[in-house]
Short mmCIF file of C-alpha atoms and ligand atoms in Angstrom, two decimals:
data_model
loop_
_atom_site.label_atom_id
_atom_site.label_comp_id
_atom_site.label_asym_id
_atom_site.label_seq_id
_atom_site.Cartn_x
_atom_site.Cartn_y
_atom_site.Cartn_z
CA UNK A 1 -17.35 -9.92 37.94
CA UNK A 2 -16.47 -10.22 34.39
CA UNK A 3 -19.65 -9.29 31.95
CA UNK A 4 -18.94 -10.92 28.85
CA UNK A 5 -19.91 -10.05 25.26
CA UNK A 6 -22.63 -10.84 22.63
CA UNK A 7 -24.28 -13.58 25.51
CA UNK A 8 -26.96 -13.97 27.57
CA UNK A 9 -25.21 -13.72 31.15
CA UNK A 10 -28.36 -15.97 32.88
CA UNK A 11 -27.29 -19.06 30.48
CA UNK A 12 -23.71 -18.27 29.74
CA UNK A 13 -21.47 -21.38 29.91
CA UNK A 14 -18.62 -21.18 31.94
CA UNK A 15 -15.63 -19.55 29.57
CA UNK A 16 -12.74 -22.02 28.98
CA UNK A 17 -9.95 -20.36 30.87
CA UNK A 18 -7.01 -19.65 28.96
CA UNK A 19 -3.66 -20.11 30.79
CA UNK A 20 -1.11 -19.76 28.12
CA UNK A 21 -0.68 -19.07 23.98
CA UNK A 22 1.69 -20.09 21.80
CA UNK A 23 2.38 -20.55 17.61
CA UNK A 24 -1.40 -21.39 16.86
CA UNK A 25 -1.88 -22.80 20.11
CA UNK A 26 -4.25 -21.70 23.11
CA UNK A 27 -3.47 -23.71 25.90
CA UNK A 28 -6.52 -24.59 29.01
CA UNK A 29 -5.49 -26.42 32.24
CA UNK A 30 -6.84 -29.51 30.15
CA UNK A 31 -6.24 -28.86 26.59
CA UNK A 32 -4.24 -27.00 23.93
CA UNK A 33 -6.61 -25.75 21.14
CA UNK A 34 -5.74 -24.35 17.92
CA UNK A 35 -7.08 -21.58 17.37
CA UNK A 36 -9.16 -21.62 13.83
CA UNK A 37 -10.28 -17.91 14.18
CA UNK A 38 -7.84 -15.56 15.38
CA UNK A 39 -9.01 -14.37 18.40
CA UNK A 40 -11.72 -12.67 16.49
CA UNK A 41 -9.97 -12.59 13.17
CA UNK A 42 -6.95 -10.49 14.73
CA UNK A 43 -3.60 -12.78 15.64
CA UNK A 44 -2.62 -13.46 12.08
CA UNK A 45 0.78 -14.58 13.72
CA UNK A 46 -0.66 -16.71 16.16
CA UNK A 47 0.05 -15.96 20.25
CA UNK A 48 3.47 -14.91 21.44
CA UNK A 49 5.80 -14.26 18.67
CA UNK A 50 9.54 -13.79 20.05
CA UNK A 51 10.37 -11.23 17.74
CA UNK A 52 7.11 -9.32 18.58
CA UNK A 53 7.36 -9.56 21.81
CA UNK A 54 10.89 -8.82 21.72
CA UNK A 55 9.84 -5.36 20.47
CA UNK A 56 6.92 -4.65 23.05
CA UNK A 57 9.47 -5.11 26.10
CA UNK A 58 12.11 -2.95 24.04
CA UNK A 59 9.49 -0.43 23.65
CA UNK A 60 7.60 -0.66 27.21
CA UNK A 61 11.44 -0.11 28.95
CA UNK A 62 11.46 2.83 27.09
CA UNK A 63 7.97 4.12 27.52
CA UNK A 64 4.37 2.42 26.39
CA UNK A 65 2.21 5.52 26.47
CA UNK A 66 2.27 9.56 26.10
CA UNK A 67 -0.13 11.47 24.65
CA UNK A 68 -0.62 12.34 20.91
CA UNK A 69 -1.44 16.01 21.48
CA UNK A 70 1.69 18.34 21.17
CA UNK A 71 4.32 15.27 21.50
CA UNK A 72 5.15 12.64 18.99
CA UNK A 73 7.06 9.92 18.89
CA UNK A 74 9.26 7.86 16.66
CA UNK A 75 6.85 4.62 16.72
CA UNK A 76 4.18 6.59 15.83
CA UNK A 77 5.71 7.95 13.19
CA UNK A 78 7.42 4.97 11.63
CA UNK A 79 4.29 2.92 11.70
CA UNK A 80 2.39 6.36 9.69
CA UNK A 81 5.28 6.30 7.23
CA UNK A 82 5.22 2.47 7.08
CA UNK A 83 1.12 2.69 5.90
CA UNK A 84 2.31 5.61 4.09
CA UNK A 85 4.56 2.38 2.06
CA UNK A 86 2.22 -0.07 2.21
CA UNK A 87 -1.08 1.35 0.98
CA UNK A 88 -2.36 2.21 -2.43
CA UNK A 89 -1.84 5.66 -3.72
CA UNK A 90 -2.47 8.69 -2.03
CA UNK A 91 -3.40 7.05 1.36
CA UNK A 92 -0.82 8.89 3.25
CA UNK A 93 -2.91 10.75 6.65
CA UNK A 94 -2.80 8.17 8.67
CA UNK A 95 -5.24 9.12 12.08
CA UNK A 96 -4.82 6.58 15.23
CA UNK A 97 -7.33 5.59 17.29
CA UNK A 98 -7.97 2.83 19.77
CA UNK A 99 -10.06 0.22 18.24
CA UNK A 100 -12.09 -0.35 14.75
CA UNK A 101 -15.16 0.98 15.98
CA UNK A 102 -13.81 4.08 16.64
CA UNK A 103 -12.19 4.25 13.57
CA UNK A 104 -15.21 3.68 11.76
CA UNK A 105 -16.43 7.00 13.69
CA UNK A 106 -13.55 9.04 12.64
CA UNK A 107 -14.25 7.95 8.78
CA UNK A 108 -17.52 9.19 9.16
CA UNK A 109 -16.67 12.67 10.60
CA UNK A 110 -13.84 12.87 8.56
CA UNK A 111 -16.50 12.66 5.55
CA UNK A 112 -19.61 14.47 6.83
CA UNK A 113 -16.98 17.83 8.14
CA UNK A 114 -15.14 17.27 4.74
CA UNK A 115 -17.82 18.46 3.15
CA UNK A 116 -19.20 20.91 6.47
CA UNK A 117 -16.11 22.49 5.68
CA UNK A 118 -16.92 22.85 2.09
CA UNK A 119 -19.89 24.40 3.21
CA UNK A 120 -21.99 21.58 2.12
CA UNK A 121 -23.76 21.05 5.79
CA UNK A 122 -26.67 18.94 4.71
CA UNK A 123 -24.45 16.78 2.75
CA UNK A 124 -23.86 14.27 5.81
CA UNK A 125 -25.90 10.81 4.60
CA UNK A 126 -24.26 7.83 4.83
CA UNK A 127 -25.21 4.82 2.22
CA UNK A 128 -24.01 1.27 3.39
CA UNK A 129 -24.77 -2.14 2.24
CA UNK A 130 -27.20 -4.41 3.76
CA UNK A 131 -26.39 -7.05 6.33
CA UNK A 132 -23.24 -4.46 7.01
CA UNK A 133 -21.50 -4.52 10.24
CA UNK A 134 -19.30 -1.77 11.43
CA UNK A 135 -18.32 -2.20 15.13
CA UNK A 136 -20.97 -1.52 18.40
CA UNK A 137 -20.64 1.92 18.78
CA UNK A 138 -23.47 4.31 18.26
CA UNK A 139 -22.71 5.76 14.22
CA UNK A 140 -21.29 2.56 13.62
CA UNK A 141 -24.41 0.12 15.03
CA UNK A 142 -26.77 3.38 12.84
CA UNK A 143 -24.86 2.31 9.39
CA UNK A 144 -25.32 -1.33 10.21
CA UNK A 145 -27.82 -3.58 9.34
CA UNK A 146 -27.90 -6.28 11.13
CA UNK A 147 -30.99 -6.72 13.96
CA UNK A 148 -29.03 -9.82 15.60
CA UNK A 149 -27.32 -7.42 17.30
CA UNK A 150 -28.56 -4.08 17.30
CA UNK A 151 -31.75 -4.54 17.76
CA UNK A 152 -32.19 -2.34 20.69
CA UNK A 153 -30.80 -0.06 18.82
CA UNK A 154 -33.04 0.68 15.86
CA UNK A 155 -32.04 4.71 15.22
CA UNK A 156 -31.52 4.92 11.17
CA UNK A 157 -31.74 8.31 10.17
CA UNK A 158 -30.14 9.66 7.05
CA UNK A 159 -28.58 6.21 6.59
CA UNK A 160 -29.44 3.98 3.16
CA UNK A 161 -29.08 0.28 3.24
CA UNK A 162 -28.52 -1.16 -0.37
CA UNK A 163 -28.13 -4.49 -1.61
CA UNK A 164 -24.83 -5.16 -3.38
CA UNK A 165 -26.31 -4.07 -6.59
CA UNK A 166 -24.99 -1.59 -8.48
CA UNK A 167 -28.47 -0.31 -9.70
CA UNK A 168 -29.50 0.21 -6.14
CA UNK A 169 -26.15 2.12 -5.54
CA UNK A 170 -26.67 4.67 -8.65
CA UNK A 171 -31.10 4.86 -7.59
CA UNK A 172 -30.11 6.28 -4.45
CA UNK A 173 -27.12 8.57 -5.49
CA UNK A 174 -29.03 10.35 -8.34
CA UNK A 175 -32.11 11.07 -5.80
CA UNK A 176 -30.12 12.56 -2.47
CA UNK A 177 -26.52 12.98 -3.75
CA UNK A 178 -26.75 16.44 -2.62
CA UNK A 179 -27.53 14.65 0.70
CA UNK A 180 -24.89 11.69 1.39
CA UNK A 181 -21.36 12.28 2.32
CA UNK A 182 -20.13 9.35 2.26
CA UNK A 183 -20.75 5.24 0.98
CA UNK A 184 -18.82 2.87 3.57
CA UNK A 185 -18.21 -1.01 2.50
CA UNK A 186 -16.85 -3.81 4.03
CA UNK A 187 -14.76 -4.91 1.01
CA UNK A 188 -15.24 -8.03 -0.73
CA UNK A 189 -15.86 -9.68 2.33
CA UNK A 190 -18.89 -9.24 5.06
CA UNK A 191 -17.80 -10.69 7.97
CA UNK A 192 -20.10 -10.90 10.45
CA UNK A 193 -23.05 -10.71 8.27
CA UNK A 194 -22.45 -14.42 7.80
CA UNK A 195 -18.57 -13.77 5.66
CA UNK A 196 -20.78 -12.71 2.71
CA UNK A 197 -18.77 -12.47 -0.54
CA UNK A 198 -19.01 -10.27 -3.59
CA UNK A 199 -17.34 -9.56 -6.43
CA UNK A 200 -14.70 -6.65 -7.05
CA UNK A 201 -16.62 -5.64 -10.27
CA UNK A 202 -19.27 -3.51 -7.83
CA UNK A 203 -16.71 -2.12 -5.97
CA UNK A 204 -15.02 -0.64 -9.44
CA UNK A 205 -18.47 0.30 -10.75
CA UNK A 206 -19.32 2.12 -7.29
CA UNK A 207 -16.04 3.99 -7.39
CA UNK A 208 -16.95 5.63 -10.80
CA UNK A 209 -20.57 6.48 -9.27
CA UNK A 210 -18.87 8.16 -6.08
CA UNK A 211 -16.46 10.24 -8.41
CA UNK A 212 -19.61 11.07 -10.53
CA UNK A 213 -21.62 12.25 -7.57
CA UNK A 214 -19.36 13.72 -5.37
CA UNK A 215 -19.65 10.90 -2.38
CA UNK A 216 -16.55 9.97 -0.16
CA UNK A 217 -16.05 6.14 -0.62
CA UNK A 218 -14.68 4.71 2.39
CA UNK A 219 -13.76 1.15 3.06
CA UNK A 220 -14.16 -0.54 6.35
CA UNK A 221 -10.75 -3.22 6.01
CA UNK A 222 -11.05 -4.11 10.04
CA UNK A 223 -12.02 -7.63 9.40
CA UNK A 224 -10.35 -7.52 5.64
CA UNK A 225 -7.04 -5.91 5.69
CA UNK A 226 -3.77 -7.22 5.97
CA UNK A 227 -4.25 -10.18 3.62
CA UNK A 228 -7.45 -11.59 5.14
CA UNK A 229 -9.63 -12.16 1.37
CA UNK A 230 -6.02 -12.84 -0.51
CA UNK A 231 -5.32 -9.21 -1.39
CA UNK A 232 -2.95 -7.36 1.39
CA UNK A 233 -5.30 -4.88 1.16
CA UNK A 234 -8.99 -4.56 -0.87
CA UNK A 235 -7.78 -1.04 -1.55
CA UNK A 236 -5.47 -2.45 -3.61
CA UNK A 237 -8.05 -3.33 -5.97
CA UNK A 238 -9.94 -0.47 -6.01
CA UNK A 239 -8.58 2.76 -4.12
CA UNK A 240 -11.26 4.17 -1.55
CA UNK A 241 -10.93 8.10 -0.29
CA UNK A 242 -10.48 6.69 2.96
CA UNK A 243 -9.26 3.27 4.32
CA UNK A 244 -9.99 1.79 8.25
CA UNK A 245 -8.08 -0.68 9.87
CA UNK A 246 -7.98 -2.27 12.62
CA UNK A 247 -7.90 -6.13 14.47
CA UNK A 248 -4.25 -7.43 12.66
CA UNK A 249 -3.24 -4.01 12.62
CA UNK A 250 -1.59 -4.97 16.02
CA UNK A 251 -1.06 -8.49 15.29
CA UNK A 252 -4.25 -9.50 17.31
CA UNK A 253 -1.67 -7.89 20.56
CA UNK A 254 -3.34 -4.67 21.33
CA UNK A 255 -6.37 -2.87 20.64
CA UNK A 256 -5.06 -0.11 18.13
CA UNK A 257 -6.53 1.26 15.07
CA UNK A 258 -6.05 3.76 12.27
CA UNK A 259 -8.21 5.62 9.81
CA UNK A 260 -5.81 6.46 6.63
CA UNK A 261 -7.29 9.26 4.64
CA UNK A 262 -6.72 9.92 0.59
CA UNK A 263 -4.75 13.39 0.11
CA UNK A 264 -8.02 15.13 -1.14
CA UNK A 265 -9.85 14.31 2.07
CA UNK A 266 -6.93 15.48 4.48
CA UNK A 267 -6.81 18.78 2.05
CA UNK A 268 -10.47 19.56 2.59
CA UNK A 269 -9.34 20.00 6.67
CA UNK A 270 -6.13 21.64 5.89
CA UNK A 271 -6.57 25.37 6.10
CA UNK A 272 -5.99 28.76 8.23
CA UNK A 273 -9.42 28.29 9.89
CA UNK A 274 -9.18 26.57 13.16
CA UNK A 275 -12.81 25.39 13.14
CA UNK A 276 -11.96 23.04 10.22
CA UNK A 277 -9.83 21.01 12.20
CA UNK A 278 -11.08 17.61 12.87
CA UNK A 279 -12.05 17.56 16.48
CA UNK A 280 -11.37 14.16 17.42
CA UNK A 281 -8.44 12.17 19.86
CA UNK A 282 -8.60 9.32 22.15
CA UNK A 283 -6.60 8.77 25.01
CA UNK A 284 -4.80 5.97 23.49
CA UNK A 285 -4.29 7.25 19.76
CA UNK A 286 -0.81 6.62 18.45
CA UNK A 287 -0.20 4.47 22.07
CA UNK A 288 3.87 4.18 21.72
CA UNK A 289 3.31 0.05 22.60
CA UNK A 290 0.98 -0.60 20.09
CA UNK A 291 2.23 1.13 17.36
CA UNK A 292 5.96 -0.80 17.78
CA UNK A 293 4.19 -3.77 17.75
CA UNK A 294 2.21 -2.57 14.32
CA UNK A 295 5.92 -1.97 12.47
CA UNK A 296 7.02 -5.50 13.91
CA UNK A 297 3.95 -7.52 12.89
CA UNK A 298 4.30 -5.72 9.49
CA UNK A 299 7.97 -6.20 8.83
CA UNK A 300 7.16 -9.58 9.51
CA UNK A 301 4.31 -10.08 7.44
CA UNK A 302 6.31 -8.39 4.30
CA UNK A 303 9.77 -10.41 4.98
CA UNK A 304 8.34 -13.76 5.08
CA UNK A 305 5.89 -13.48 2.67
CA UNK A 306 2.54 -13.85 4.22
CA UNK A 307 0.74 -13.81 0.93
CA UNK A 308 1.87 -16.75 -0.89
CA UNK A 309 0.73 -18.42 3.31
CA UNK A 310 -2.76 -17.01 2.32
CA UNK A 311 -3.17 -18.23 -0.83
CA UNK A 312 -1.64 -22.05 0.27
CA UNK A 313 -4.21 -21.65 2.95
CA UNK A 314 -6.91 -20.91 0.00
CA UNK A 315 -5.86 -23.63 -1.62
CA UNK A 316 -6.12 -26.20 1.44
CA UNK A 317 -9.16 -24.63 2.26
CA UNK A 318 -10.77 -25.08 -1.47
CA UNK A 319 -9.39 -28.71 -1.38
CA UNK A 320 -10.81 -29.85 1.63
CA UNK A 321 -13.98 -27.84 2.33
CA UNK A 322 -15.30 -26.82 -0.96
CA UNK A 323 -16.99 -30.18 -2.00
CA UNK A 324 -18.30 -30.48 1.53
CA UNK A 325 -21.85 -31.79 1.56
CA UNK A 326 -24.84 -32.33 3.67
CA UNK A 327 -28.40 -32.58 3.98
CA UNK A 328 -27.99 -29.36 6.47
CA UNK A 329 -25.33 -27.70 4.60
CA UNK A 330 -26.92 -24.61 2.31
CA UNK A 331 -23.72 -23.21 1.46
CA UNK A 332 -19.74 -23.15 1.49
CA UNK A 333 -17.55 -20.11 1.19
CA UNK A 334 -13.79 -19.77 0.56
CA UNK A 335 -12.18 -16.29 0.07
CA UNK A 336 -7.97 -15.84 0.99
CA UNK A 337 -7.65 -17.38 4.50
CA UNK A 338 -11.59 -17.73 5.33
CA UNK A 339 -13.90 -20.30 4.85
CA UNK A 340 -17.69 -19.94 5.56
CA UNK A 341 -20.17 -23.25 6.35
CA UNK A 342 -23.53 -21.91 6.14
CA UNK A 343 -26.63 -24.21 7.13
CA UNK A 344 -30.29 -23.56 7.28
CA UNK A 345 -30.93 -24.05 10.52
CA UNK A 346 -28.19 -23.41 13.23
CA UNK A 347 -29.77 -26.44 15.27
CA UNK A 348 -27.12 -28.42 13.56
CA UNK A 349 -24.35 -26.05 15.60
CA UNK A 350 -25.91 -27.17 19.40
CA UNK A 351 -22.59 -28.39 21.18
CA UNK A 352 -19.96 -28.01 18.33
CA UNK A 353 -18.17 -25.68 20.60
CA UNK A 354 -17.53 -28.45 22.68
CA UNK A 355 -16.84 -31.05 20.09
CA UNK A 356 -13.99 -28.95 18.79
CA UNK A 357 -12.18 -28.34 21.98
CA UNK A 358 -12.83 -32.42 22.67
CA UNK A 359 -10.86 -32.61 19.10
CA UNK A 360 -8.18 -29.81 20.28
CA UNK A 361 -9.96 -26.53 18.16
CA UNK A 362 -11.00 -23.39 19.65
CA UNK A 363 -13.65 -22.59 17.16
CA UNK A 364 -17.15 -20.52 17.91
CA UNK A 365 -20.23 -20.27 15.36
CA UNK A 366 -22.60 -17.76 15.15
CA UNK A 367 -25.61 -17.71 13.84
CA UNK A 368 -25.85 -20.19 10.80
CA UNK A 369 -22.35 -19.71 10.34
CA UNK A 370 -19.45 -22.38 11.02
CA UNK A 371 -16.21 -21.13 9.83
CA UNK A 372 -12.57 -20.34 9.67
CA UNK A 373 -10.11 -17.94 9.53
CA UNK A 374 -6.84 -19.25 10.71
CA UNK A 375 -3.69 -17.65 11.96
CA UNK A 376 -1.04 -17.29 8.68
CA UNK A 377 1.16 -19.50 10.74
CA UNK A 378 -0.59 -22.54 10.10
CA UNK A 379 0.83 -25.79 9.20
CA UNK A 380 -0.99 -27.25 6.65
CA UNK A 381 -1.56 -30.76 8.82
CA UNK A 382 -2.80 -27.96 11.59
CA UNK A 383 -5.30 -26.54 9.28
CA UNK A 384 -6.70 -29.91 8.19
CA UNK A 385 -7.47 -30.59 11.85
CA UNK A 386 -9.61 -27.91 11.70
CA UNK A 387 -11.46 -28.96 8.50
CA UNK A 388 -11.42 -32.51 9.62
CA UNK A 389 -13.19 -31.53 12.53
CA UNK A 390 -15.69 -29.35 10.81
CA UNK A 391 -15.90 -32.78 8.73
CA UNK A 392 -16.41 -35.32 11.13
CA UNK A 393 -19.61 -33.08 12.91
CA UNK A 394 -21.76 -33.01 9.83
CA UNK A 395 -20.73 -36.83 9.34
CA UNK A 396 -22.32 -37.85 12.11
CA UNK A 397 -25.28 -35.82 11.89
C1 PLP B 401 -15.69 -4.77 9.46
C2 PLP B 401 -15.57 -4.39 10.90
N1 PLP B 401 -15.54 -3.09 11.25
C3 PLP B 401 -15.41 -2.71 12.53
C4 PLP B 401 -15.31 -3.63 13.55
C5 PLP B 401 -15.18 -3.16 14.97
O1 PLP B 401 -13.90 -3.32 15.44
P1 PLP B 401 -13.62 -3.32 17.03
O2 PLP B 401 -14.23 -4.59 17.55
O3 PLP B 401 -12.13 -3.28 17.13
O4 PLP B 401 -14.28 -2.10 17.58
C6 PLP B 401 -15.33 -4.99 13.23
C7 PLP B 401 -15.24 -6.01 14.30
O5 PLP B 401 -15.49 -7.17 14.13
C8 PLP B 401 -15.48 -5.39 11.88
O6 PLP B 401 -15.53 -6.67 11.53
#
């Protein structure tokens, strides 16, 4: 049997079963839902795109999968020297992987041996932000911060949890900066810590601190990148040594990811001694499949301009959410294509699942957190479904 994530199996509902996708549209055996979250923030072009697909079968009747080590391949290569295009400045090392935990890993070594290899061993702290979420593996849960779901997991050494604050930042750098490798963000945006928001002015001010005390500064763009907070990338902003992305890497189609490191971190690897290499390649890295997909979904997103989508989607989403009130309301959020309902008590959420698929939306909260972060795709009468039906719940409650 299936075991399914972040849920007690012993009171699980059943799963709606999912027998077909299309545009924005998930279809049941009863119902076709849109889907006001991406499949975990991921299919940015909604479900089957023809020209997407139209590249996966090209690519499969060639071949889907070799390995990364001692062969290459042309997707592989097109989608590094695409990133290569795409990104800010001197992110040009582009390292695969398979999904954005991992890829969060590979930051981290690539920081903490960037400086091994500098022989700087005990420089190999991390400092991340509070309420940070990184993926579920083990380095990744270690710089989280978030006991909803890592509690069993509690292990925290030589990782700092600071506030967004950039006095906190600077305490902790001038005490142990001979300690910490690296300072990892999520950018602008904290997803699953409840789609927290901050301003860029901490991320410029903690750039000039990392410069000054010689830390790596790495930003996590899983959840962020490819146009999620309005900017195609928060790097564009503010450049980070190194850069992780993942979920619409792919589209939402595959599990692929990549780490993209800054010429001075690749440098600090590059040399005649073999133990300086960085020791580190899944299976799947550079998967043929998923990296023709990557080029496709990224053509696409550059030729039909999914930034001015985003921002009309900011726009609909400021018009119709931001004046939202209610006696359980505490909070609404709008960055780029997400919106964030928080409420003091999630009470108020019991059998909103439900309500939206009765009114034809796949949506899911968590925690005290009701919110959205559509597909590009969106019609604009499709996204105000969603916020009518976010609407109509706290009307009648
Ligand atoms: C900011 C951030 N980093 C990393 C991850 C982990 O990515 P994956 O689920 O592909 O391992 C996530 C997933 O939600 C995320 O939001």
């Amino acid at each position: 049997m299936i075991w399914y994530p972040y849920v007690q199996m012993k009171k699980m509902k059943n799963p709606y079963k999912v027998i077909d996708a299309k545009g924005v549209y998930i279809h049941t055996p009863e119902k076709k839902m849109i889907d006001s979250i991406s499949s975990w923030w991921s299919s940015i072009h909604g479900y089957s795109n023809e020209e997407i697909n139209e590249a996966a079968k090209k690519q499969i009747d060639k071949f889907s999968h070799v390995m990364l080590g001692g062969l290459t391949h042309d997707p592989a290569q097109n989608l590094a020297d695409k990133l290569r295009e795409v990104l800010p400045g001197d992110l040009d090392y582009v390292f695969y992987s398979d999904s954005g935990s991992v890829a969060v890993e590979v930051s981290l070594k690539m920081a903490i041996q960037y400086f091994n290899n500098k022989g700087m061993e005990e420089k190999k702290e991390i400092v991340a932000l509070k309420e940070a979420y990184h993926g579920d593996t083990f380095k990744a849960m270690a710089i989280g911060d978030d006991p909803d779901y890592h509690k069993a997991f509690p292990e925290k050494e030589g990782i700092h949890h600071i506030a967004v604050d950039i006095k906190e930042l600077e305490e902790v750098f001038e005490k142990r900066h001979d300690k910490i490798a690296a300072f990892i963000v999520e950018p602008l945006l904290q997803g699953a810590a409840g789609m927290k928001m901050y301003d860029v002015k901490f991320l410029e001010e903690a750039r000039v601190l990392c410069d000054q005390y010689d830390v790596i500064f790495i930003f996590d763009e899983v959840a962020t990148g490819f146009g999620r907070t309005g900017n195609m990338f928060v790097s564009d902003l503010v450049k980070p040594d190194i850069i992780v992305l993942g979920k619409a890497l792919t589209g939402g189609y595959v599990g692929h990811a990549a780490t993209v490191a800054s010429r001075k971190i690749y440098d600090g690897f590059y040399s005649d001694d073999p133990e300086h290499a960085l020791m580190h390649g899944p299976t799947f890295m550079g998967n043929a499949l998923a990296c023709a997909i990557s080029l496709k979904s990224l053509e696409i997103f550059i030729r039909e301009d999914y930034m001015a989508k985003i921002e009309k989607i900011e726009r609909i989403l400021n018009e119709e959410l931001k004046d939202l009130k209610s006696e359980h309301i505490k909070d609404v959020r709008i960055m780029g294509a997400c919106a964030c309902i928080e409420v003091y008590d999630n009470k108020v959420f019991e059998g909103f699942s439900e309500f939206a698929y009765e009114n034809g939306i796949w949506n899911r909260p968590f925690l005290n957190f009701m919110y959205t972060m559509p597909p590009y795709i969106i019609k604009e009468e499709e996204l105000i479904r969603i916020t009518d039906t976010f609407k109509k719940w706290f009307a009648q409650k």
